[in-house]
Amino acid sequence: MTRELTPKGSATRQRIIEGAAAEIREHGVAATTLDDVRTRTGTSKSQLFHYFPGGREELLLAVARYEAGRVLSDQQPQLSRLTSWRAWEEWRDVLIQRYRRQAWDCPLDAVVSQLGRSTPGAQAVLTELLNRWQGEIAAGVRAMQEQGEIDPGLDAGQAAAALLAGIQGGVVIMLSTGRLTHLEAALDVAIQHLRESRDRHPADH
Amino acid sequence: MTRELTPKGSATRQRIIEGAAAEIREHGVAATTLDDVRTRTGTSKSQLFHYFPGGREELLLAVARYEAGRVLSDQQPQLSRLTSWRAWEEWRDVLIQRYRRQAWDCPLDAVVSQLGRSTPGAQAVLTELLNRWQGEIAAGVRAMQEQGEIDPGLDAGQAAAALLAGIQGGVVIMLSTGRLTHLEAALDVAIQHLRESRDRHPADH
DNA sequence: TCTCGACTGGACTTGCCGGTCCAAATTTAT
DNA sequence: ATAAATTTGGACCGGCAAGTCCAGTCGAGA
């Protein structure tokens, strides 16, 4: 089961994954055939099945993993350092800029709407991604609470869940309508809500 | 071009649309073949192409329209009467209950993630749906502003956009992870934000 | 009752796509 | 050097699904 790959082999394998990911981002999972991937990556049928014995399904799972990784790394280093309002704003801007420049090239959508539905394996990858992401946001909320910048009575997990849902929905809406307004609104309203929580409950405990 | 349908004919046509919609909700667009629809609705190939000369694509568009209608009607009458906090809470509960009971049977996901991407026509249907939906929410916000229950300085359009994004993302996350928490969090946080806006800016103008 | 057009049934065609197979080339290890 | 293993090329197969076609049925109006 433990296939041994030479450097050349694993390079080819990686090339296939990245080519497939790009193809899927551009045309969607359903419209992406193995021949498309083959042509794009300059490989042959046998190579695809050599590196992914499980065929199309195994390749899609690998792509899901790859794209899930990109979703988070695209937001770094801002995402893991949400320890000041300035950092929050920068993170917000990173997200917005990312989609303003290249709305089409969206690993998040690829993994959520396209791949996440297909197999239990991909679903697990997606769940793991969401958990990690939400955890990072919640950590940022707690960091601000410790600094007294956010109402300590606020539920960090719930706030993070709501924010994540807003981002998710904003991206989905953007991909359907081409408008960034919902993503911006979701981020701005959520962050504003966090900032103002202190004013509502100034010194609760 | 103007086909004339007898009552029997239009009944068959409607049966096909509803059967296709159900099939798509259960198995997804990609996995739904015309033969599946045929079997489920007890029709023949020629009937499908008789009522939908454009073939699969035209059928999918009709399904998108049908499902888009359901998304809004499922939230009525609460959605169009958001004129008290009690009404807002009831609307929230309608949404949550809807998905708690039948998460799988989700016209919203069908139209957004499954159909909305396929053709420009379906995309237009989806955009129209989102506009209408957001408009209803915004109207509710303004109604509350007029009653002095929400800070009049708050941007109703932005608040509605953020809320819509949250719902959208909450549903998408639910369909991937099976957990309702994000949808609940998005709704609760957003409504709480609206309720507390008055406390932050008690008598601004 | 007759006729015309709407409606229905299902066989058939066509093309595509995932997957298999085998043989050749290339690399690695001894 | 040479054997073993990895990597590569591409022809081929089988099935499936969209779409076509034509023959037959049904129903309403003259």
Short mmCIF file of C-alpha atoms (C1' of nucleotides) in Angstrom, two decimals:
data_model
loop_
_atom_site.label_atom_id
_atom_site.label_comp_id
_atom_site.label_asym_id
_atom_site.label_seq_id
_atom_site.Cartn_x
_atom_site.Cartn_y
_atom_site.Cartn_z
CA MET A 1 0.00 0.00 0.00
CA THR A 2 2.85 2.36 0.70
CA ARG A 3 3.79 3.32 -2.78
CA GLU A 4 7.31 4.58 -3.11
CA LEU A 5 7.59 7.56 -5.36
CA THR A 6 10.80 8.82 -6.81
CA PRO A 7 11.22 12.61 -6.90
CA LYS A 8 10.20 12.54 -10.52
CA GLY A 9 7.14 10.53 -9.71
CA SER A 10 5.92 12.75 -6.93
CA ALA A 11 6.52 15.82 -9.09
CA THR A 12 4.27 14.35 -11.75
CA ARG A 13 1.70 13.47 -9.16
CA GLN A 14 1.73 17.00 -7.83
CA ARG A 15 1.48 18.41 -11.34
CA ILE A 16 -1.62 16.33 -11.90
CA ILE A 17 -3.22 17.54 -8.69
CA GLU A 18 -2.56 21.18 -9.43
CA GLY A 19 -3.71 20.88 -13.01
CA ALA A 20 -6.89 19.15 -11.95
CA ALA A 21 -7.48 21.79 -9.28
CA ALA A 22 -7.13 24.59 -11.81
CA GLU A 23 -9.38 22.84 -14.27
CA ILE A 24 -12.02 22.36 -11.59
CA ARG A 25 -11.82 25.96 -10.46
CA GLU A 26 -12.31 27.12 -14.01
CA HIS A 27 -14.97 24.76 -15.22
CA GLY A 28 -16.39 23.00 -12.18
CA VAL A 29 -16.11 19.39 -11.09
CA ALA A 30 -18.88 18.07 -13.27
CA ALA A 31 -17.41 19.53 -16.43
CA THR A 32 -13.89 18.34 -15.71
CA THR A 33 -12.98 15.05 -17.37
CA LEU A 34 -9.87 13.02 -16.91
CA ASP A 35 -8.97 13.83 -20.48
CA ASP A 36 -9.06 17.53 -19.68
CA VAL A 37 -6.64 16.96 -16.84
CA ARG A 38 -4.53 14.74 -19.06
CA THR A 39 -4.26 17.37 -21.77
CA ARG A 40 -3.58 20.23 -19.37
CA THR A 41 -0.88 18.40 -17.48
CA GLY A 42 0.66 16.65 -20.45
CA THR A 43 0.21 13.20 -19.00
CA SER A 44 -1.28 9.95 -20.21
CA LYS A 45 -4.20 7.92 -19.04
CA SER A 46 -1.99 5.34 -17.44
CA GLN A 47 -0.21 7.95 -15.38
CA LEU A 48 -3.44 9.18 -13.90
CA PHE A 49 -4.35 5.70 -12.81
CA HIS A 50 -0.81 4.94 -11.77
CA TYR A 51 -0.73 7.79 -9.27
CA PHE A 52 -4.39 7.58 -8.36
CA PRO A 53 -5.37 3.91 -8.47
CA GLY A 54 -8.81 4.83 -7.19
CA GLY A 55 -9.35 6.75 -10.40
CA ARG A 56 -11.28 9.94 -10.64
CA GLU A 57 -12.60 9.74 -7.10
CA GLU A 58 -9.17 9.43 -5.54
CA LEU A 59 -7.89 12.31 -7.64
CA LEU A 60 -10.78 14.51 -6.54
CA LEU A 61 -10.04 13.73 -2.93
CA ALA A 62 -6.41 14.72 -3.39
CA VAL A 63 -7.53 17.93 -5.05
CA ALA A 64 -9.89 18.63 -2.17
CA ARG A 65 -7.03 18.27 0.30
CA TYR A 66 -4.82 20.50 -1.79
CA GLU A 67 -7.44 23.22 -2.15
CA ALA A 68 -8.41 23.05 1.51
CA GLY A 69 -4.82 23.79 2.38
CA ARG A 70 -4.79 26.77 0.05
CA VAL A 71 -7.92 28.26 1.57
CA LEU A 72 -6.20 28.74 4.89
CA SER A 73 -2.71 29.54 3.63
CA ASP A 74 -4.16 32.26 1.41
CA GLN A 75 -5.23 34.07 4.56
CA GLN A 76 -1.93 33.81 6.33
CA PRO A 77 -0.23 35.27 8.19
CA GLN A 78 -3.14 37.57 9.07
CA LEU A 79 -5.58 34.84 10.10
CA SER A 80 -3.46 33.48 12.91
CA ARG A 81 -2.57 36.89 14.32
CA LEU A 82 -5.92 38.52 14.98
CA THR A 83 -4.64 40.30 18.08
CA SER A 84 -5.45 43.92 17.30
CA TRP A 85 -8.21 45.76 15.47
CA ARG A 86 -5.66 46.71 12.90
CA ALA A 87 -4.92 43.04 12.33
CA TRP A 88 -8.62 42.31 11.93
CA GLU A 89 -8.93 45.02 9.33
CA GLU A 90 -5.91 43.74 7.48
CA TRP A 91 -7.34 40.25 7.44
CA ARG A 92 -10.60 41.61 6.11
CA ASP A 93 -8.73 43.45 3.39
CA VAL A 94 -6.74 40.37 2.43
CA LEU A 95 -9.96 38.45 1.91
CA ILE A 96 -11.64 41.19 -0.08
CA GLN A 97 -8.62 41.90 -2.22
CA ARG A 98 -8.19 38.22 -2.91
CA TYR A 99 -11.62 37.98 -4.41
CA ARG A 100 -11.62 41.37 -6.03
CA ARG A 101 -8.59 40.42 -8.08
CA GLN A 102 -9.37 36.84 -8.88
CA ALA A 103 -12.92 35.93 -8.15
CA TRP A 104 -12.91 32.99 -10.47
CA ASP A 105 -9.86 31.31 -9.00
CA CYS A 106 -11.54 30.30 -5.78
CA PRO A 107 -10.29 27.25 -3.91
CA LEU A 108 -12.90 27.76 -1.22
CA ASP A 109 -15.76 27.38 -3.61
CA ALA A 110 -14.06 24.48 -5.29
CA VAL A 111 -13.74 22.56 -2.07
CA VAL A 112 -17.10 23.50 -0.60
CA SER A 113 -19.59 23.54 -3.42
CA GLN A 114 -17.87 21.36 -5.94
CA LEU A 115 -15.87 18.71 -4.17
CA GLY A 116 -17.29 18.61 -0.66
CA ARG A 117 -20.52 17.08 -1.85
CA SER A 118 -19.08 14.26 -3.87
CA THR A 119 -17.65 11.75 -1.42
CA PRO A 120 -17.55 11.10 2.33
CA GLY A 121 -13.80 11.50 2.21
CA ALA A 122 -13.97 14.96 0.70
CA GLN A 123 -16.70 15.83 3.14
CA ALA A 124 -14.35 14.98 6.01
CA VAL A 125 -11.68 17.19 4.50
CA LEU A 126 -14.15 20.04 4.28
CA THR A 127 -15.37 19.60 7.85
CA GLU A 128 -11.81 19.63 9.07
CA LEU A 129 -11.15 22.83 7.12
CA LEU A 130 -14.15 24.57 8.59
CA ASN A 131 -13.21 23.49 12.09
CA ARG A 132 -9.70 24.79 11.76
CA TRP A 133 -10.83 28.03 10.22
CA GLN A 134 -13.45 28.67 12.85
CA GLY A 135 -10.93 27.83 15.53
CA GLU A 136 -8.52 30.46 14.26
CA ILE A 137 -11.21 33.11 14.21
CA ALA A 138 -12.41 32.16 17.68
CA ALA A 139 -8.84 32.37 18.95
CA GLY A 140 -8.66 35.89 17.58
CA VAL A 141 -11.88 36.82 19.34
CA ARG A 142 -10.57 35.46 22.63
CA ALA A 143 -7.32 37.32 22.23
CA MET A 144 -9.25 40.55 21.91
CA GLN A 145 -11.37 39.64 24.89
CA GLU A 146 -8.26 39.22 26.98
CA GLN A 147 -7.20 42.69 25.98
CA GLY A 148 -10.57 44.02 27.03
CA GLU A 149 -11.39 45.05 23.48
CA ILE A 150 -14.37 42.73 23.21
CA ASP A 151 -17.12 42.09 25.72
CA PRO A 152 -15.88 39.10 27.74
CA GLY A 153 -19.43 37.80 27.99
CA LEU A 154 -19.62 37.31 24.24
CA ASP A 155 -19.55 33.71 23.01
CA ALA A 156 -16.40 33.51 20.92
CA GLY A 157 -17.40 30.23 19.29
CA GLN A 158 -20.77 31.55 18.23
CA ALA A 159 -19.30 34.77 16.90
CA ALA A 160 -16.73 32.82 14.91
CA ALA A 161 -19.42 30.49 13.55
CA ALA A 162 -21.55 33.39 12.42
CA LEU A 163 -18.60 35.13 10.81
CA LEU A 164 -17.56 31.99 9.01
CA ALA A 165 -21.08 31.50 7.72
CA GLY A 166 -21.10 35.07 6.47
CA ILE A 167 -17.85 34.64 4.59
CA GLN A 168 -19.02 31.39 3.13
CA GLY A 169 -22.29 32.86 1.98
CA GLY A 170 -20.62 35.99 0.71
CA VAL A 171 -18.33 33.96 -1.49
CA VAL A 172 -21.13 31.79 -2.81
CA ILE A 173 -23.19 34.85 -3.64
CA MET A 174 -20.21 36.48 -5.32
CA LEU A 175 -19.69 33.47 -7.53
CA SER A 176 -23.32 33.52 -8.58
CA THR A 177 -23.85 37.22 -9.04
CA GLY A 178 -20.37 38.60 -9.51
CA ARG A 179 -20.93 41.15 -6.78
CA LEU A 180 -18.64 41.44 -3.78
CA THR A 181 -21.08 43.50 -1.73
CA HIS A 182 -22.39 40.63 0.35
CA LEU A 183 -18.97 39.42 1.36
CA GLU A 184 -17.96 42.93 2.32
CA ALA A 185 -21.18 43.47 4.23
CA ALA A 186 -20.80 40.21 6.11
CA LEU A 187 -17.24 40.99 7.17
CA ASP A 188 -17.86 44.63 8.02
CA VAL A 189 -21.01 44.01 10.00
CA ALA A 190 -19.43 41.15 11.94
CA ILE A 191 -16.30 43.05 12.82
CA GLN A 192 -18.31 46.11 13.74
CA HIS A 193 -20.44 43.96 15.97
CA LEU A 194 -17.34 42.72 17.77
CA ARG A 195 -15.90 46.20 18.18
CA GLU A 196 -19.09 47.62 19.59
CA SER A 197 -19.76 44.77 21.97
CA ARG A 198 -17.59 46.50 24.57
CA ASP A 199 -19.71 49.63 24.42
CA ARG A 200 -22.85 47.65 25.08
CA HIS A 201 -21.49 45.82 28.11
CA PRO A 202 -18.64 48.04 29.22
CA ALA A 203 -17.61 46.31 32.45
CA ASP A 204 -19.86 43.39 32.92
CA HIS A 205 -18.15 41.14 35.37
CA MET B 1 -42.97 29.29 -30.31
CA THR B 2 -46.05 29.78 -28.15
CA ARG B 3 -46.90 26.22 -27.40
CA GLU B 4 -50.50 25.60 -26.51
CA LEU B 5 -50.91 23.15 -23.70
CA THR B 6 -54.08 21.39 -22.82
CA PRO B 7 -54.79 20.97 -19.09
CA LYS B 8 -53.53 17.43 -19.33
CA GLY B 9 -50.39 18.58 -21.05
CA SER B 10 -49.52 21.26 -18.56
CA ALA B 11 -50.18 18.84 -15.72
CA THR B 12 -47.66 16.45 -17.21
CA ARG B 13 -45.20 19.27 -17.69
CA GLN B 14 -45.57 20.30 -14.07
CA ARG B 15 -45.18 16.70 -12.92
CA ILE B 16 -41.90 16.50 -14.79
CA ILE B 17 -40.60 19.69 -13.22
CA GLU B 18 -41.48 18.61 -9.71
CA GLY B 19 -40.07 15.15 -10.20
CA ALA B 20 -36.85 16.54 -11.60
CA ALA B 21 -36.63 19.01 -8.72
CA ALA B 22 -37.01 16.24 -6.16
CA GLU B 23 -34.48 14.07 -7.93
CA ILE B 24 -31.99 16.93 -7.99
CA ARG B 25 -32.51 17.74 -4.33
CA GLU B 26 -31.88 14.12 -3.42
CA HIS B 27 -28.99 13.27 -5.68
CA GLY B 28 -27.66 16.52 -7.06
CA VAL B 29 -27.74 17.91 -10.56
CA ALA B 30 -24.74 16.02 -11.85
CA ALA B 31 -26.12 12.66 -10.77
CA THR B 32 -29.58 13.28 -12.18
CA THR B 33 -30.16 11.88 -15.65
CA LEU B 34 -33.13 12.34 -17.87
CA ASP B 35 -33.84 8.65 -17.44
CA ASP B 36 -34.06 9.13 -13.68
CA VAL B 37 -36.61 11.86 -14.21
CA ARG B 38 -38.41 9.71 -16.73
CA THR B 39 -38.68 6.79 -14.36
CA ARG B 40 -39.71 8.88 -11.39
CA THR B 41 -42.41 10.75 -13.23
CA GLY B 42 -43.62 7.85 -15.34
CA THR B 43 -43.00 9.62 -18.60
CA SER B 44 -41.19 8.78 -21.79
CA LYS B 45 -38.23 10.30 -23.53
CA SER B 46 -40.38 11.94 -26.13
CA GLN B 47 -42.50 13.66 -23.51
CA LEU B 48 -39.46 15.26 -21.93
CA PHE B 49 -38.41 16.69 -25.25
CA HIS B 50 -41.95 17.55 -26.17
CA TYR B 51 -42.38 19.80 -23.15
CA PHE B 52 -38.77 20.94 -23.01
CA PRO B 53 -37.53 21.20 -26.59
CA GLY B 54 -34.26 22.62 -25.32
CA GLY B 55 -33.64 19.28 -23.61
CA ARG B 56 -31.91 18.90 -20.32
CA GLU B 57 -30.83 22.52 -20.13
CA GLU B 58 -34.32 23.88 -20.57
CA LEU B 59 -35.65 21.48 -17.98
CA LEU B 60 -33.00 22.55 -15.49
CA LEU B 61 -33.92 26.16 -16.02
CA ALA B 62 -37.57 25.40 -15.35
CA VAL B 63 -36.57 23.53 -12.21
CA ALA B 64 -34.46 26.50 -11.10
CA ARG B 65 -37.44 28.80 -11.47
CA TYR B 66 -39.65 26.40 -9.59
CA GLU B 67 -37.21 25.97 -6.72
CA ALA B 68 -36.46 29.67 -6.51
CA GLY B 69 -40.13 30.25 -5.96
CA ARG B 70 -40.20 27.69 -3.19
CA VAL B 71 -37.30 29.25 -1.36
CA LEU B 72 -39.28 32.41 -0.73
CA SER B 73 -42.71 30.86 -0.30
CA ASP B 74 -41.30 28.52 2.34
CA GLN B 75 -40.56 31.56 4.47
CA GLN B 76 -43.96 33.11 4.13
CA PRO B 77 -45.88 34.70 5.63
CA GLN B 78 -43.21 35.59 8.17
CA LEU B 79 -40.67 37.01 5.73
CA SER B 80 -42.90 39.76 4.45
CA ARG B 81 -44.10 40.81 7.87
CA LEU B 82 -40.95 41.55 9.82
CA THR B 83 -42.56 44.37 11.74
CA SER B 84 -41.94 43.33 15.33
CA TRP B 85 -39.20 41.56 17.23
CA ARG B 86 -41.61 38.73 17.75
CA ALA B 87 -42.04 38.43 13.99
CA TRP B 88 -38.28 38.35 13.51
CA GLU B 89 -37.97 35.55 16.03
CA GLU B 90 -40.75 33.62 14.37
CA TRP B 91 -39.09 34.00 11.00
CA ARG B 92 -35.83 32.78 12.48
CA ASP B 93 -37.62 29.77 13.94
CA VAL B 94 -39.32 28.98 10.66
CA LEU B 95 -35.96 28.84 8.95
CA ILE B 96 -34.31 26.75 11.63
CA GLN B 97 -37.21 24.34 11.93
CA ARG B 98 -37.34 23.95 8.20
CA TYR B 99 -33.81 22.71 8.09
CA ARG B 100 -33.91 20.78 11.32
CA ARG B 101 -36.72 18.64 9.98
CA GLN B 102 -35.67 18.23 6.41
CA ALA B 103 -32.13 19.25 5.82
CA TRP B 104 -31.79 17.19 2.70
CA ASP B 105 -34.83 18.60 0.96
CA CYS B 106 -33.35 22.01 0.33
CA PRO B 107 -34.51 24.05 -2.64
CA LEU B 108 -32.13 26.85 -1.71
CA ASP B 109 -29.08 24.69 -2.08
CA ALA B 110 -30.48 23.17 -5.22
CA VAL B 111 -30.88 26.50 -6.89
CA VAL B 112 -27.70 28.10 -5.59
CA SER B 113 -25.04 25.44 -5.60
CA GLN B 114 -26.43 23.01 -8.09
CA LEU B 115 -28.36 24.88 -10.73
CA GLY B 116 -27.18 28.46 -10.41
CA ARG B 117 -23.79 27.64 -11.82
CA SER B 118 -24.89 25.75 -14.88
CA THR B 119 -26.30 28.31 -17.30
CA PRO B 120 -26.62 32.08 -17.63
CA GLY B 121 -30.38 31.69 -17.53
CA ALA B 122 -30.32 29.91 -14.19
CA GLN B 123 -27.84 32.45 -12.92
CA ALA B 124 -30.31 35.22 -13.71
CA VAL B 125 -33.03 33.36 -11.83
CA LEU B 126 -30.73 33.06 -8.85
CA THR B 127 -29.74 36.73 -8.90
CA GLU B 128 -33.38 37.71 -9.02
CA LEU B 129 -34.12 35.44 -6.07
CA LEU B 130 -31.35 36.96 -3.98
CA ASN B 131 -32.45 40.48 -4.84
CA ARG B 132 -36.02 39.81 -3.83
CA TRP B 133 -34.98 38.06 -0.65
CA GLN B 134 -32.62 40.81 0.40
CA GLY B 135 -35.27 43.37 -0.41
CA GLU B 136 -37.76 41.73 1.92
CA ILE B 137 -35.25 41.61 4.75
CA ALA B 138 -34.25 45.23 4.19
CA ALA B 139 -37.90 46.23 4.23
CA GLY B 140 -38.22 44.54 7.61
CA VAL B 141 -35.22 46.44 8.93
CA ARG B 142 -36.66 49.73 7.75
CA ALA B 143 -40.00 48.94 9.32
CA MET B 144 -38.28 48.47 12.65
CA GLN B 145 -36.33 51.65 12.16
CA GLU B 146 -39.55 53.56 11.68
CA GLN B 147 -40.77 52.18 14.98
CA GLY B 148 -37.61 53.33 16.66
CA GLU B 149 -36.59 49.76 17.43
CA ILE B 150 -33.45 49.90 15.32
CA ASP B 151 -30.85 52.64 15.12
CA PRO B 152 -32.03 54.82 12.21
CA GLY B 153 -28.42 55.44 11.23
CA LEU B 154 -27.92 51.78 10.42
CA ASP B 155 -27.64 50.87 6.74
CA ALA B 156 -30.61 48.61 6.11
CA GLY B 157 -29.27 47.37 2.80
CA GLN B 158 -25.94 46.42 4.26
CA ALA B 159 -27.52 44.70 7.24
CA ALA B 160 -29.78 42.71 4.93
CA ALA B 161 -26.88 41.76 2.71
CA ALA B 162 -24.86 40.53 5.66
CA LEU B 163 -27.78 38.58 7.03
CA LEU B 164 -28.48 36.99 3.68
CA ALA B 165 -24.85 35.99 3.35
CA GLY B 166 -24.98 34.44 6.79
CA ILE B 167 -28.04 32.39 5.95
CA GLN B 168 -26.57 31.31 2.69
CA GLY B 169 -23.32 30.25 4.28
CA GLY B 170 -25.10 28.60 7.18
CA VAL B 171 -27.08 26.43 4.81
CA VAL B 172 -24.06 25.52 2.76
CA ILE B 173 -22.16 24.55 5.88
CA MET B 174 -25.10 22.54 7.14
CA LEU B 175 -25.26 20.58 3.94
CA SER B 176 -21.58 19.76 4.17
CA THR B 177 -21.25 19.01 7.85
CA GLY B 178 -24.77 18.20 8.91
CA ARG B 179 -24.57 20.73 11.71
CA LEU B 180 -27.11 23.51 12.09
CA THR B 181 -24.96 25.53 14.48
CA HIS B 182 -23.61 27.94 11.90
CA LEU B 183 -27.00 28.82 10.52
CA GLU B 184 -28.33 29.39 14.02
CA ALA B 185 -25.30 31.45 14.97
CA ALA B 186 -25.60 33.60 11.85
CA LEU B 187 -29.27 34.33 12.45
CA ASP B 188 -28.95 34.89 16.18
CA VAL B 189 -25.93 37.14 15.98
CA ALA B 190 -27.45 39.20 13.17
CA ILE B 191 -30.77 39.70 14.91
CA GLN B 192 -29.06 40.45 18.19
CA HIS B 193 -26.94 43.02 16.39
CA LEU B 194 -30.06 44.71 15.08
CA ARG B 195 -31.77 44.69 18.46
CA GLU B 196 -28.83 46.18 20.25
CA SER B 197 -28.14 48.85 17.66
CA ARG B 198 -30.61 51.12 19.44
CA ASP B 199 -28.73 50.81 22.72
CA ARG B 200 -25.52 51.86 21.08
CA HIS B 201 -26.99 54.92 19.41
CA PRO B 202 -30.09 55.59 21.54
CA ALA B 203 -31.27 58.85 19.98
CA ASP B 204 -28.88 59.73 17.28
CA HIS B 205 -30.66 62.19 15.09
"C1'" DT C 1 -68.40 10.39 -36.79
"C1'" DC C 2 -64.38 12.20 -38.60
"C1'" DT C 3 -60.30 14.71 -38.42
"C1'" DC C 4 -56.56 17.33 -36.78
"C1'" DG C 5 -53.40 18.40 -33.54
"C1'" DA C 6 -51.80 17.55 -29.10
"C1'" DC C 7 -49.92 13.82 -26.52
"C1'" DT C 8 -47.38 9.38 -25.60
"C1'" DG C 9 -44.24 5.18 -26.11
"C1'" DG C 10 -39.96 3.42 -26.83
"C1'" DA C 11 -36.38 1.85 -30.07
"C1'" DC C 12 -32.28 3.71 -31.97
"C1'" DT C 13 -28.14 6.65 -32.78
"C1'" DT C 14 -24.18 9.08 -31.39
"C1'" DG C 15 -20.57 10.62 -28.75
"C1'" DC C 16 -18.22 10.81 -24.64
"C1'" DC C 17 -15.86 9.34 -20.58
"C1'" DG C 18 -14.05 6.39 -16.90
"C1'" DG C 19 -11.36 2.61 -16.67
"C1'" DT C 20 -8.25 -1.47 -18.45
"C1'" DC C 21 -4.26 -3.33 -20.52
"C1'" DC C 22 0.20 -4.16 -22.25
"C1'" DA C 23 4.39 -2.82 -23.88
"C1'" DA C 24 8.16 0.49 -23.91
"C1'" DA C 25 11.26 3.77 -21.68
"C1'" DT C 26 13.63 5.32 -17.75
"C1'" DT C 27 15.45 5.30 -13.32
"C1'" DT C 28 17.42 3.01 -9.18
"C1'" DA C 29 20.00 -0.37 -6.67
"C1'" DT C 30 23.52 -3.77 -6.31
"C1'" DA D 1 26.46 -3.66 -15.99
"C1'" DT D 2 22.26 -5.48 -15.32
"C1'" DA D 3 18.18 -6.72 -13.08
"C1'" DA D 4 14.22 -4.85 -10.78
"C1'" DA D 5 11.08 -1.37 -10.14
"C1'" DT D 6 9.14 2.80 -11.35
"C1'" DT D 7 7.32 5.72 -14.84
"C1'" DT D 8 5.20 6.61 -19.32
"C1'" DG D 9 2.46 6.12 -23.88
"C1'" DG D 10 -1.64 5.30 -25.99
"C1'" DA D 11 -4.85 1.92 -28.05
"C1'" DC D 12 -8.94 -0.18 -26.68
"C1'" DC D 13 -13.32 -1.51 -24.22
"C1'" DG D 14 -17.88 -1.06 -22.27
"C1'" DG D 15 -21.38 1.53 -20.56
"C1'" DC D 16 -24.14 5.30 -20.13
"C1'" DA D 17 -26.74 9.29 -21.16
"C1'" DA D 18 -28.47 13.08 -24.28
"C1'" DG D 19 -30.96 13.58 -28.07
"C1'" DT D 20 -33.62 11.85 -32.55
"C1'" DC D 21 -37.32 9.69 -34.85
"C1'" DC D 22 -41.45 7.68 -36.09
"C1'" DA D 23 -45.39 5.27 -35.19
"C1'" DG D 24 -49.33 5.11 -32.41
"C1'" DT D 25 -53.16 7.03 -29.07
"C1'" DC D 26 -56.21 10.30 -27.27
"C1'" DG D 27 -59.37 14.20 -27.06
"C1'" DA D 28 -62.01 18.14 -28.63
"C1'" DG D 29 -64.42 20.52 -32.12
"C1'" DA D 30 -66.94 20.46 -36.90
#
